[in-house]
Short mmCIF file of C-alpha atoms in Angstrom, two decimals:
data_model
loop_
_atom_site.label_atom_id
_atom_site.label_comp_id
_atom_site.label_asym_id
_atom_site.label_seq_id
_atom_site.Cartn_x
_atom_site.Cartn_y
_atom_site.Cartn_z
CA MET J 1 -89.92 27.51 -122.53
CA ALA J 2 -86.18 28.47 -124.89
CA VAL J 3 -83.64 29.45 -121.92
CA LEU J 4 -80.56 29.96 -124.32
CA GLU J 5 -81.08 31.37 -127.80
CA VAL J 6 -77.79 31.42 -129.52
CA GLN J 7 -78.35 33.32 -133.12
CA LYS J 8 -76.30 33.39 -135.99
CA LEU J 9 -73.08 34.08 -133.29
CA ARG J 10 -69.66 35.06 -135.14
CA LYS J 11 -66.71 35.82 -133.80
CA GLN J 12 -63.70 36.32 -136.24
CA TYR J 13 -60.05 36.01 -135.13
CA PRO J 14 -57.00 36.40 -137.36
CA SER J 15 -57.08 32.86 -137.52
CA PHE J 16 -60.04 31.18 -136.67
CA LEU J 17 -63.86 32.15 -137.06
CA LEU J 18 -66.79 31.32 -135.28
CA ASP J 19 -69.43 30.79 -138.16
CA ASP J 20 -73.12 31.64 -137.76
CA VAL J 21 -73.31 29.85 -134.87
CA SER J 22 -77.13 28.91 -133.68
CA PHE J 23 -79.21 26.67 -131.00
CA THR J 24 -81.33 26.67 -127.91
CA LEU J 25 -81.28 25.18 -125.18
CA GLU J 26 -84.80 24.21 -123.57
CA GLU J 27 -85.68 24.43 -119.41
CA GLY J 28 -84.94 21.51 -117.26
CA ARG J 29 -82.52 19.58 -119.81
CA ILE J 30 -78.39 19.03 -120.12
CA MET J 31 -77.20 20.09 -123.14
CA GLY J 32 -73.71 18.52 -124.76
CA PHE J 33 -71.39 21.37 -126.65
CA ILE J 34 -68.45 18.92 -128.28
CA GLY J 35 -65.85 19.56 -130.50
CA ARG J 36 -62.08 19.15 -130.18
CA ASN J 37 -59.40 21.09 -128.94
CA GLY J 38 -59.47 24.64 -130.49
CA ALA J 39 -63.14 24.06 -132.56
CA GLY J 40 -64.68 27.25 -131.00
CA LYS J 41 -66.55 26.22 -127.83
CA THR J 42 -65.04 28.34 -125.75
CA THR J 43 -65.37 31.50 -128.30
CA THR J 44 -69.39 30.54 -128.12
CA LEU J 45 -69.37 30.05 -124.37
CA LYS J 46 -67.52 33.55 -123.42
CA SER J 47 -69.32 35.58 -126.44
CA ILE J 48 -72.97 34.10 -124.93
CA LEU J 49 -71.34 35.88 -121.31
CA ARG J 50 -69.99 38.98 -123.96
CA LEU J 51 -66.45 38.34 -121.98
CA VAL J 52 -65.34 37.80 -125.39
CA HIS J 53 -67.45 40.21 -128.08
CA PRO J 54 -69.39 38.89 -131.09
CA ASP J 55 -68.59 39.94 -134.05
CA GLY J 56 -72.73 39.33 -135.08
CA GLY J 57 -75.04 36.97 -134.19
CA ALA J 58 -78.29 37.75 -131.42
CA VAL J 59 -78.26 35.46 -127.42
CA ARG J 60 -81.32 35.78 -126.22
CA ILE J 61 -81.74 34.13 -122.12
CA TYR J 62 -85.00 33.89 -120.41
CA GLY J 63 -85.80 35.83 -123.38
CA MET J 64 -83.99 38.25 -122.96
CA ASP J 65 -81.61 40.86 -125.19
CA MET J 66 -77.68 40.47 -122.64
CA GLN J 67 -76.37 43.19 -123.51
CA GLU J 68 -79.58 45.15 -122.06
CA HIS J 69 -80.58 42.68 -119.33
CA GLU J 70 -77.09 41.93 -118.55
CA ARG J 71 -77.75 42.32 -113.95
CA GLU J 72 -80.70 40.85 -114.22
CA ILE J 73 -79.65 37.57 -116.37
CA LYS J 74 -76.78 37.36 -114.51
CA GLN J 75 -78.72 36.82 -111.24
CA ARG J 76 -80.64 33.67 -112.51
CA LEU J 77 -77.08 31.74 -114.70
CA GLY J 78 -74.75 30.21 -113.01
CA TYR J 79 -71.06 29.69 -115.04
CA ALA J 80 -68.52 27.65 -114.55
CA GLY J 81 -65.30 27.48 -116.52
CA GLY J 82 -64.49 24.77 -114.63
CA ALA J 83 -62.51 24.59 -110.95
CA VAL J 84 -62.37 28.39 -109.63
CA ASP J 85 -59.40 29.20 -110.29
CA TYR J 86 -59.37 32.87 -108.60
CA TYR J 87 -59.07 34.57 -104.93
CA LYS J 88 -56.74 30.79 -104.76
CA ARG J 89 -55.35 32.14 -101.58
CA LYS J 90 -58.43 33.50 -99.62
CA LYS J 91 -60.98 31.31 -97.72
CA ILE J 92 -63.57 30.09 -99.23
CA LYS J 93 -66.01 31.57 -96.37
CA ASP J 94 -64.33 34.86 -97.91
CA ILE J 95 -65.25 34.50 -100.94
CA VAL J 96 -69.08 32.96 -100.21
CA TYR J 97 -68.96 36.70 -97.26
CA VAL J 98 -68.38 38.93 -100.81
CA THR J 99 -70.32 36.33 -103.46
CA ARG J 100 -73.71 36.27 -101.11
CA SER J 101 -73.67 40.13 -101.93
CA PHE J 102 -74.55 40.41 -105.40
CA TYR J 103 -77.35 37.76 -105.15
CA GLU J 104 -80.62 39.20 -105.10
CA ASN J 105 -81.63 35.03 -104.40
CA TRP J 106 -78.76 33.64 -102.17
CA ASP J 107 -80.28 30.61 -100.17
CA ASP J 108 -78.06 30.19 -97.37
CA ASN J 109 -79.55 26.69 -96.32
CA ALA J 110 -79.55 25.72 -100.24
CA TYR J 111 -75.50 26.81 -99.49
CA ARG J 112 -75.22 24.65 -95.98
CA LYS J 113 -76.95 21.79 -97.85
CA TYR J 114 -73.82 21.75 -101.28
CA MET J 115 -71.15 22.60 -98.83
CA ASP J 116 -72.01 19.83 -97.03
CA ALA J 117 -73.70 17.66 -100.27
CA PHE J 118 -69.79 18.15 -101.71
CA SER J 119 -68.05 17.66 -97.72
CA LEU J 120 -66.04 21.00 -98.99
CA ASP J 121 -64.69 22.63 -96.27
CA GLU J 122 -64.76 26.85 -95.51
CA ASN J 123 -62.35 27.32 -93.45
CA LYS J 124 -60.11 25.76 -96.48
CA THR J 125 -58.35 27.70 -99.53
CA PRO J 126 -58.73 26.82 -103.10
CA GLN J 127 -55.58 26.22 -103.03
CA GLN J 128 -56.04 23.67 -100.66
CA LEU J 129 -59.02 21.46 -102.58
CA SER J 130 -58.13 19.14 -105.60
CA GLU J 131 -59.88 20.06 -108.87
CA GLY J 132 -62.66 18.41 -108.32
CA MET J 133 -63.70 20.07 -105.78
CA ARG J 134 -62.74 23.44 -106.82
CA VAL J 135 -65.49 22.31 -109.60
CA LYS J 136 -67.92 21.74 -107.23
CA PHE J 137 -67.14 24.54 -104.97
CA SER J 138 -68.35 26.58 -108.77
CA LEU J 139 -71.34 24.97 -108.30
CA VAL J 140 -72.10 25.45 -104.94
CA LEU J 141 -71.74 29.14 -105.75
CA SER J 142 -73.83 28.62 -109.05
CA LEU J 143 -76.80 27.02 -106.72
CA SER J 144 -76.85 28.53 -103.78
CA HIS J 145 -77.85 31.93 -105.93
CA ARG J 146 -80.86 29.26 -106.96
CA ALA J 147 -79.22 29.57 -110.78
CA LYS J 148 -81.56 28.41 -113.64
CA LEU J 149 -79.31 27.76 -115.84
CA LEU J 150 -75.48 26.50 -115.80
CA ILE J 151 -72.52 27.10 -118.44
CA LEU J 152 -69.69 25.21 -117.85
CA ASP J 153 -66.88 25.48 -119.74
CA GLU J 154 -65.02 21.69 -119.49
CA PRO J 155 -66.61 20.85 -115.81
CA THR J 156 -65.25 17.42 -115.86
CA SER J 157 -62.08 18.01 -117.41
CA GLY J 158 -58.75 16.98 -115.88
CA LEU J 159 -60.95 14.96 -112.88
CA ASP J 160 -60.84 11.17 -111.45
CA PRO J 161 -62.95 9.63 -113.29
CA VAL J 162 -64.90 8.61 -110.12
CA SER J 163 -65.35 13.18 -109.81
CA ARG J 164 -66.68 12.93 -112.86
CA ALA J 165 -68.72 10.03 -112.25
CA GLU J 166 -70.10 11.98 -109.07
CA LEU J 167 -70.12 15.45 -110.86
CA LEU J 168 -72.71 13.46 -113.41
CA GLU J 169 -75.04 13.27 -110.96
CA THR J 170 -75.70 16.00 -109.86
CA PHE J 171 -75.74 17.68 -113.56
CA ARG J 172 -78.84 15.33 -112.98
CA PHE J 173 -80.41 15.69 -110.09
CA LEU J 174 -79.88 19.18 -110.77
CA LYS J 175 -82.23 19.25 -114.09
CA GLU J 176 -85.13 16.85 -112.02
CA LYS J 177 -85.13 20.17 -110.98
CA GLY J 178 -85.78 22.53 -113.82
CA VAL J 179 -82.58 23.43 -113.88
CA SER J 180 -80.98 24.03 -117.04
CA ILE J 181 -76.81 23.20 -117.87
CA LEU J 182 -75.04 23.43 -120.74
CA PHE J 183 -71.30 22.22 -120.44
CA SER J 184 -68.69 21.79 -123.13
CA THR J 185 -66.59 18.94 -122.95
CA HIS J 186 -64.35 17.04 -124.86
CA ILE J 187 -65.06 14.06 -123.28
CA THR J 188 -68.08 12.42 -124.86
CA THR J 189 -68.34 9.84 -122.78
CA ASP J 190 -69.65 11.63 -120.21
CA LEU J 191 -72.69 13.02 -122.05
CA GLU J 192 -73.76 9.84 -123.35
CA ASN J 193 -74.85 9.47 -119.47
CA CYS J 194 -76.79 12.23 -118.89
CA ALA J 195 -77.05 14.74 -121.93
CA ASP J 196 -80.57 14.87 -123.26
CA ASP J 197 -79.04 17.34 -126.52
CA ILE J 198 -76.17 18.03 -129.10
CA THR J 199 -74.83 21.02 -130.02
CA TYR J 200 -71.32 19.84 -132.00
CA ILE J 201 -69.29 22.21 -134.05
CA ALA J 202 -65.56 22.12 -135.99
CA LYS J 203 -63.44 24.39 -136.91
CA GLY J 204 -66.26 27.47 -135.77
CA LYS J 205 -69.66 25.79 -138.14
CA LEU J 206 -72.57 23.89 -136.96
CA ILE J 207 -72.34 20.04 -137.88
CA ALA J 208 -75.10 19.68 -135.68
CA SER J 209 -78.14 20.11 -132.49
CA GLU J 210 -80.09 18.49 -132.03
CA SER J 211 -81.07 15.20 -129.40
CA LEU J 212 -78.58 12.82 -128.07
CA ASP J 213 -80.36 10.05 -129.59
CA ALA J 214 -81.67 12.13 -132.94
CA PHE J 215 -77.82 12.74 -133.94
CA LEU J 216 -77.18 9.02 -132.93
CA ALA J 217 -79.36 7.19 -135.05
CA ARG J 218 -79.05 9.36 -137.37
CA SER J 219 -75.86 9.14 -137.50
CA ALA J 220 -75.26 5.55 -137.01
CA ALA J 221 -77.37 5.46 -140.60
CA GLU J 222 -75.30 7.71 -142.14
CA GLY J 223 -72.13 5.39 -141.03
CA ALA J 224 -70.14 7.33 -139.32
CA GLY J 225 -70.29 5.42 -135.87
CA GLU J 226 -72.17 4.25 -133.72
CA ASN J 227 -71.48 6.14 -130.12
CA LEU J 228 -69.81 10.43 -130.29
CA GLU J 229 -66.61 9.49 -129.78
CA GLN J 230 -66.55 7.25 -133.54
CA ILE J 231 -68.74 10.00 -134.14
CA MET J 232 -66.18 12.91 -134.33
CA VAL J 233 -63.21 10.88 -135.26
CA HIS J 234 -65.20 10.25 -138.29
CA TYR J 235 -65.51 13.98 -138.69
CA GLU J 236 -62.83 15.05 -137.57
CA LYS J 237 -59.78 12.32 -137.80
CA GLU J 238 -56.85 14.04 -140.17
CA THR J 239 -54.42 11.50 -142.41
CA LEU J 240 -51.60 12.34 -140.22
CA TYR J 241 -49.97 9.38 -140.89
CA GLU J 242 -49.39 10.94 -144.59
CA LYS J 243 -48.03 13.93 -143.71
CA LEU J 244 -45.46 12.42 -140.87
CA ALA J 245 -44.38 10.02 -143.69
CA ASP J 246 -43.76 13.23 -146.10
CA MET P 1 -71.45 48.83 -105.98
CA LYS P 2 -70.68 49.05 -102.14
CA SER P 3 -70.60 44.95 -102.73
CA LEU P 4 -67.80 45.40 -105.24
CA LEU P 5 -65.90 47.89 -102.93
CA ILE P 6 -66.22 44.98 -99.88
CA LYS P 7 -64.78 43.14 -102.78
CA GLU P 8 -61.81 44.93 -103.67
CA MET P 9 -61.41 45.30 -99.68
CA ARG P 10 -61.48 41.72 -98.47
CA LEU P 11 -60.74 40.45 -101.98
CA ALA P 12 -58.44 41.77 -103.91
CA SER P 13 -56.38 44.41 -102.36
CA SER P 14 -52.98 43.70 -101.49
CA PRO P 15 -52.51 44.35 -97.55
CA LEU P 16 -49.51 47.01 -99.67
CA SER P 17 -52.09 49.81 -100.37
CA TYR P 18 -52.82 50.50 -96.73
CA ILE P 19 -50.09 49.70 -95.02
CA PHE P 20 -47.83 52.54 -98.41
CA LEU P 21 -49.94 54.94 -96.42
CA VAL P 22 -47.32 55.60 -94.02
CA ALA P 23 -45.66 57.46 -96.49
CA ALA P 24 -47.09 60.06 -95.70
CA GLY P 25 -44.88 60.27 -93.25
CA MET P 26 -42.21 61.64 -95.49
CA THR P 27 -43.74 65.00 -95.13
CA LEU P 28 -42.09 64.97 -92.21
CA LEU P 29 -38.52 64.61 -93.40
CA PRO P 30 -36.66 67.67 -93.88
CA GLY P 31 -33.66 68.12 -96.78
CA TYR P 32 -35.92 64.91 -98.47
CA PRO P 33 -38.10 65.92 -101.38
CA ILE P 34 -41.39 65.16 -99.78
CA LEU P 35 -43.66 63.76 -102.04
CA VAL P 36 -42.21 61.18 -103.25
CA GLY P 37 -44.50 60.23 -100.72
CA ALA P 38 -47.47 60.49 -103.36
CA PHE P 39 -45.84 58.65 -105.29
CA PHE P 40 -45.11 55.74 -102.50
CA ILE P 41 -48.78 55.94 -101.65
CA CYS P 42 -49.29 55.39 -105.59
CA PHE P 43 -46.79 52.45 -105.27
CA GLY P 44 -48.59 50.63 -102.68
CA ILE P 45 -52.19 51.39 -104.53
CA PHE P 46 -50.00 49.54 -107.56
CA HIS P 47 -50.26 45.86 -106.06
CA SER P 48 -54.09 45.47 -104.98
CA PHE P 49 -54.21 46.25 -109.34
CA GLN P 50 -50.74 43.43 -109.10
CA ASN P 51 -52.82 41.21 -107.19
CA ALA P 52 -56.12 41.23 -108.18
CA ARG P 53 -54.83 40.45 -110.96
CA GLU P 54 -52.72 37.41 -109.43
CA ALA P 55 -55.74 36.49 -108.29
CA ASN P 56 -57.77 36.81 -111.04
CA ASP P 57 -60.37 39.09 -110.23
CA THR P 58 -61.22 39.94 -113.51
CA LEU P 59 -63.04 37.15 -114.22
CA TYR P 60 -64.60 36.53 -111.22
CA THR P 61 -66.65 39.81 -111.11
CA VAL P 62 -67.58 40.52 -114.46
CA LEU P 63 -69.49 37.23 -114.07
CA LEU P 64 -71.02 38.77 -110.43
CA PRO P 65 -74.95 40.18 -112.30
CA VAL P 66 -72.89 43.62 -112.48
CA LYS P 67 -72.23 45.46 -115.31
CA LYS P 68 -68.41 45.29 -117.04
CA SER P 69 -68.44 49.12 -116.42
CA ASP P 70 -69.12 48.73 -112.61
CA PHE P 71 -65.73 47.10 -112.63
CA VAL P 72 -63.76 49.85 -113.65
CA GLY P 73 -66.18 52.01 -112.14
CA ALA P 74 -65.29 50.27 -108.28
CA LYS P 75 -61.07 50.39 -108.95
CA TYR P 76 -61.20 54.19 -108.84
CA VAL P 77 -63.36 54.50 -106.50
CA PHE P 78 -61.08 52.54 -104.82
CA THR P 79 -58.21 53.56 -105.40
CA CYS P 80 -59.47 57.74 -104.68
CA MET P 81 -60.31 56.15 -101.38
CA ILE P 82 -56.71 55.40 -101.08
CA GLN P 83 -55.80 58.64 -102.22
CA THR P 84 -58.46 60.26 -99.59
CA LEU P 85 -56.98 59.07 -96.81
CA GLY P 86 -53.10 59.47 -97.78
CA PHE P 87 -54.06 62.90 -98.70
CA THR P 88 -55.90 63.64 -95.17
CA LEU P 89 -52.32 62.15 -93.92
CA CYS P 90 -50.28 64.50 -95.96
CA ALA P 91 -52.65 67.37 -94.82
CA ALA P 92 -52.28 67.01 -90.87
CA LEU P 93 -48.73 66.22 -91.03
CA THR P 94 -48.91 70.32 -93.78
CA ALA P 95 -50.66 71.31 -90.97
CA VAL P 96 -48.74 70.20 -87.87
CA ARG P 97 -45.18 71.04 -89.38
CA MET P 98 -46.39 75.02 -90.54
CA THR P 99 -47.30 75.09 -87.27
CA ALA P 100 -46.17 73.70 -83.92
CA LEU P 101 -43.14 72.64 -85.45
CA SER P 102 -42.63 75.68 -87.55
CA SER P 103 -39.65 77.12 -85.83
CA SER P 104 -37.80 73.98 -85.14
CA ALA P 105 -34.19 73.74 -86.35
CA PRO P 106 -34.38 70.84 -89.08
CA TYR P 107 -37.46 73.44 -90.27
CA VAL P 108 -36.11 76.69 -90.92
CA ASN P 109 -33.55 75.94 -92.89
CA ASN P 110 -34.99 73.44 -94.94
CA ALA P 111 -33.62 73.29 -99.42
CA MET P 112 -36.74 71.72 -100.61
CA MET P 113 -40.11 71.98 -101.58
CA ASN P 114 -41.48 72.63 -98.01
CA PRO P 115 -45.00 71.36 -96.54
CA SER P 116 -47.09 73.52 -97.42
CA PRO P 117 -50.98 74.20 -99.63
CA VAL P 118 -48.60 73.84 -102.94
CA SER P 119 -47.26 70.23 -102.34
CA LEU P 120 -50.85 69.55 -101.57
CA ALA P 121 -51.76 71.44 -104.98
CA PHE P 122 -48.66 68.91 -105.97
CA THR P 123 -49.88 65.75 -103.96
CA LEU P 124 -52.94 65.12 -105.65
CA LEU P 125 -51.06 65.99 -109.61
CA ILE P 126 -49.24 62.88 -108.80
CA PHE P 127 -52.81 61.31 -107.51
CA ALA P 128 -54.09 61.91 -111.06
CA ALA P 129 -51.27 61.14 -112.49
CA PHE P 130 -51.59 57.90 -111.89
CA ASN P 131 -55.25 57.72 -111.92
CA VAL P 132 -54.69 58.87 -115.97
CA LEU P 133 -51.91 57.15 -116.80
CA PHE P 134 -51.76 53.15 -114.32
CA VAL P 135 -55.04 52.71 -114.08
CA GLY P 136 -56.00 53.89 -117.18
CA GLY P 137 -53.34 52.55 -119.23
CA TYR P 138 -54.87 49.45 -116.88
CA PHE P 139 -57.46 49.23 -118.57
CA LYS P 140 -56.22 49.25 -121.76
CA THR P 141 -55.51 45.50 -121.56
CA ALA P 142 -56.72 44.25 -118.17
CA TYR P 143 -53.74 42.62 -117.71
CA LYS P 144 -50.68 44.87 -118.48
CA ILE P 145 -49.14 46.59 -115.56
CA GLY P 146 -45.74 47.19 -116.12
CA MET P 147 -46.26 49.78 -119.03
CA PRO P 148 -48.66 51.54 -117.52
CA PHE P 149 -46.69 51.80 -113.93
CA LEU P 150 -43.16 53.27 -115.57
CA PHE P 151 -45.11 56.31 -117.93
CA PHE P 152 -46.57 57.45 -114.34
CA GLY P 153 -43.66 56.60 -112.81
CA ILE P 154 -41.98 58.84 -115.18
CA ALA P 155 -44.86 61.46 -115.23
CA ALA P 156 -44.29 61.11 -111.32
CA LEU P 157 -40.40 62.41 -111.86
CA LEU P 158 -41.42 65.00 -113.62
CA LEU P 159 -44.01 66.70 -111.66
CA ILE P 160 -41.99 65.67 -108.59
CA ALA P 161 -38.36 67.37 -110.01
CA ALA P 162 -41.34 70.72 -111.02
CA ALA P 163 -42.35 71.36 -107.85
CA GLU P 164 -39.13 71.35 -106.13
CA THR P 165 -37.06 73.26 -108.98
CA LEU P 166 -40.34 76.37 -109.22
CA HIS P 167 -39.33 78.30 -106.19
CA HIS P 168 -36.92 79.12 -107.39
CA LEU P 169 -37.40 80.75 -110.15
CA PRO P 170 -37.86 84.03 -108.92
CA GLY P 171 -41.18 85.04 -108.49
CA LEU P 172 -42.63 82.66 -107.52
CA GLY P 173 -40.84 82.08 -103.79
CA PHE P 174 -44.38 82.36 -103.01
CA LEU P 175 -45.24 78.39 -103.66
CA ASN P 176 -42.51 77.60 -100.80
CA THR P 177 -43.74 80.09 -98.06
CA THR P 178 -44.02 78.74 -94.80
CA THR P 179 -45.00 81.68 -93.11
CA GLY P 180 -48.40 82.29 -93.65
CA GLU P 181 -48.10 85.65 -94.96
CA ARG P 182 -49.39 83.34 -98.68
CA LEU P 183 -51.94 81.71 -97.80
CA GLY P 184 -54.77 82.90 -99.88
CA LEU P 185 -52.43 82.59 -103.27
CA GLN P 186 -51.62 79.02 -102.14
CA LEU P 187 -54.94 77.20 -101.12
CA GLY P 188 -55.99 78.40 -104.28
CA VAL P 189 -53.90 76.38 -105.72
CA LEU P 190 -54.65 73.51 -103.94
CA ALA P 191 -57.90 74.37 -105.18
CA ALA P 192 -57.44 74.35 -108.61
CA ALA P 193 -55.55 71.35 -108.42
CA ALA P 194 -58.48 69.90 -106.36
CA LEU P 195 -60.69 70.34 -109.33
CA VAL P 196 -57.70 69.33 -112.92
CA TYR P 197 -57.35 66.10 -109.68
CA ALA P 198 -61.42 65.55 -110.11
CA ALA P 199 -61.93 66.26 -113.32
CA VAL P 200 -59.36 64.46 -114.52
CA THR P 201 -59.72 60.85 -112.79
CA ALA P 202 -63.92 61.41 -113.66
CA LEU P 203 -62.93 61.71 -117.23
CA ALA P 204 -60.13 58.89 -117.40
CA CYS P 205 -63.33 56.48 -115.12
CA ARG P 206 -65.52 57.28 -118.65
CA THR P 207 -62.32 56.63 -120.61
CA ALA P 208 -61.31 53.58 -119.04
CA LYS P 209 -65.00 51.97 -119.16
CA LYS P 210 -64.80 52.43 -122.54
CA ARG P 211 -61.75 50.94 -122.83
CA PHE P 212 -62.94 47.54 -120.79
CA GLU P 213 -65.94 47.55 -122.91
CA ARG P 214 -64.60 46.45 -125.61
CA ILE P 215 -61.92 43.99 -124.39
CA ASP P 216 -62.23 40.45 -125.10
CA LEU P 217 -61.39 38.75 -121.51
#
């Protein structure tokens, strides 16, 4: 079952075009959304969430149009743009007190379980947490209302290797629980450890959207590289040496 | 809307929005332009918008299971709530000054505007200007607060100047009388201002919702 369907998403900025990006995320799978900085990953994710207004295309979540069923879809969706960066001086318990009142499916037991598992203290403020802990708090908020689709924008950026490994382990656990995850990153090694599918965009255009195994096999056959990093470098490396030498 | 209002009070607002309500006490100052109190009450609300902006309140809220337009509506409800509290305090102090303190020496020969239903009417007009120029202007971008507040400040200054000037003009002395003989007329002015406040705020809120819907966050 398709959890998220993105069809011909288009957004025009003065110096950037997100050009008819399409992909589908199936239930219980982890999709890595890759591309170099400025490729259009965040624009795509924000367009899905209606934080920016696409000039064309359609987004359906659980088969529903986001514009028409915004409240209903958001009840079942969690978004984290990396670490929590709101109300940094408010205590976590105050943020949670307010947040829980918006969700029909808020589960206090789940909240306690994830807070304990991530060693988060609700008497602290986000400002007192490390980057990795703030990412985890962001996940706790999403998971406590039993979100079945997580959209994460660069959740592993800025994290140390141990925190990244813990986060990826969390993703694998959630996948087993039936949660679908779309997460953007340019740290490709993260994906090789946990992603089922890859969607790759470059300069606003879709390069590929398929299973990770198929993508790696096809790229290897084309001589583009053996892993995601080599493939990205193969497709996108510019000849800066000659430019600098001129 | 109830949850959004609780969010405004517990997370987004600044304590200054409540503290600045004491500016309603300016109603009791003799020889002073008492409507400056209304400006300061709005200045307190401005701090909540500033606080919310610094705390990334917009992004947090629009990701909640609410419509984007609900976010704008909640800001207006919070603003009107503070203004209603401020107005109630001003009205109570106006009643005290018009009755128990009406013959007190410092108030008898007050050259400035006296507290009356007319001063309360101008208070509502200042609040209405804030709701249109500042809150409405803020939702053009959802982050620029300087220029909208400047425009409101100019409008508030002009309204205060008008209020302090009009009652000196021939035939308009009734705007400043506190003896009660023109109370009916003064209450009529207040009722008209209340209608203007309600209509203008409702219109500003509707426009702000449309503006905010178009913004790329």
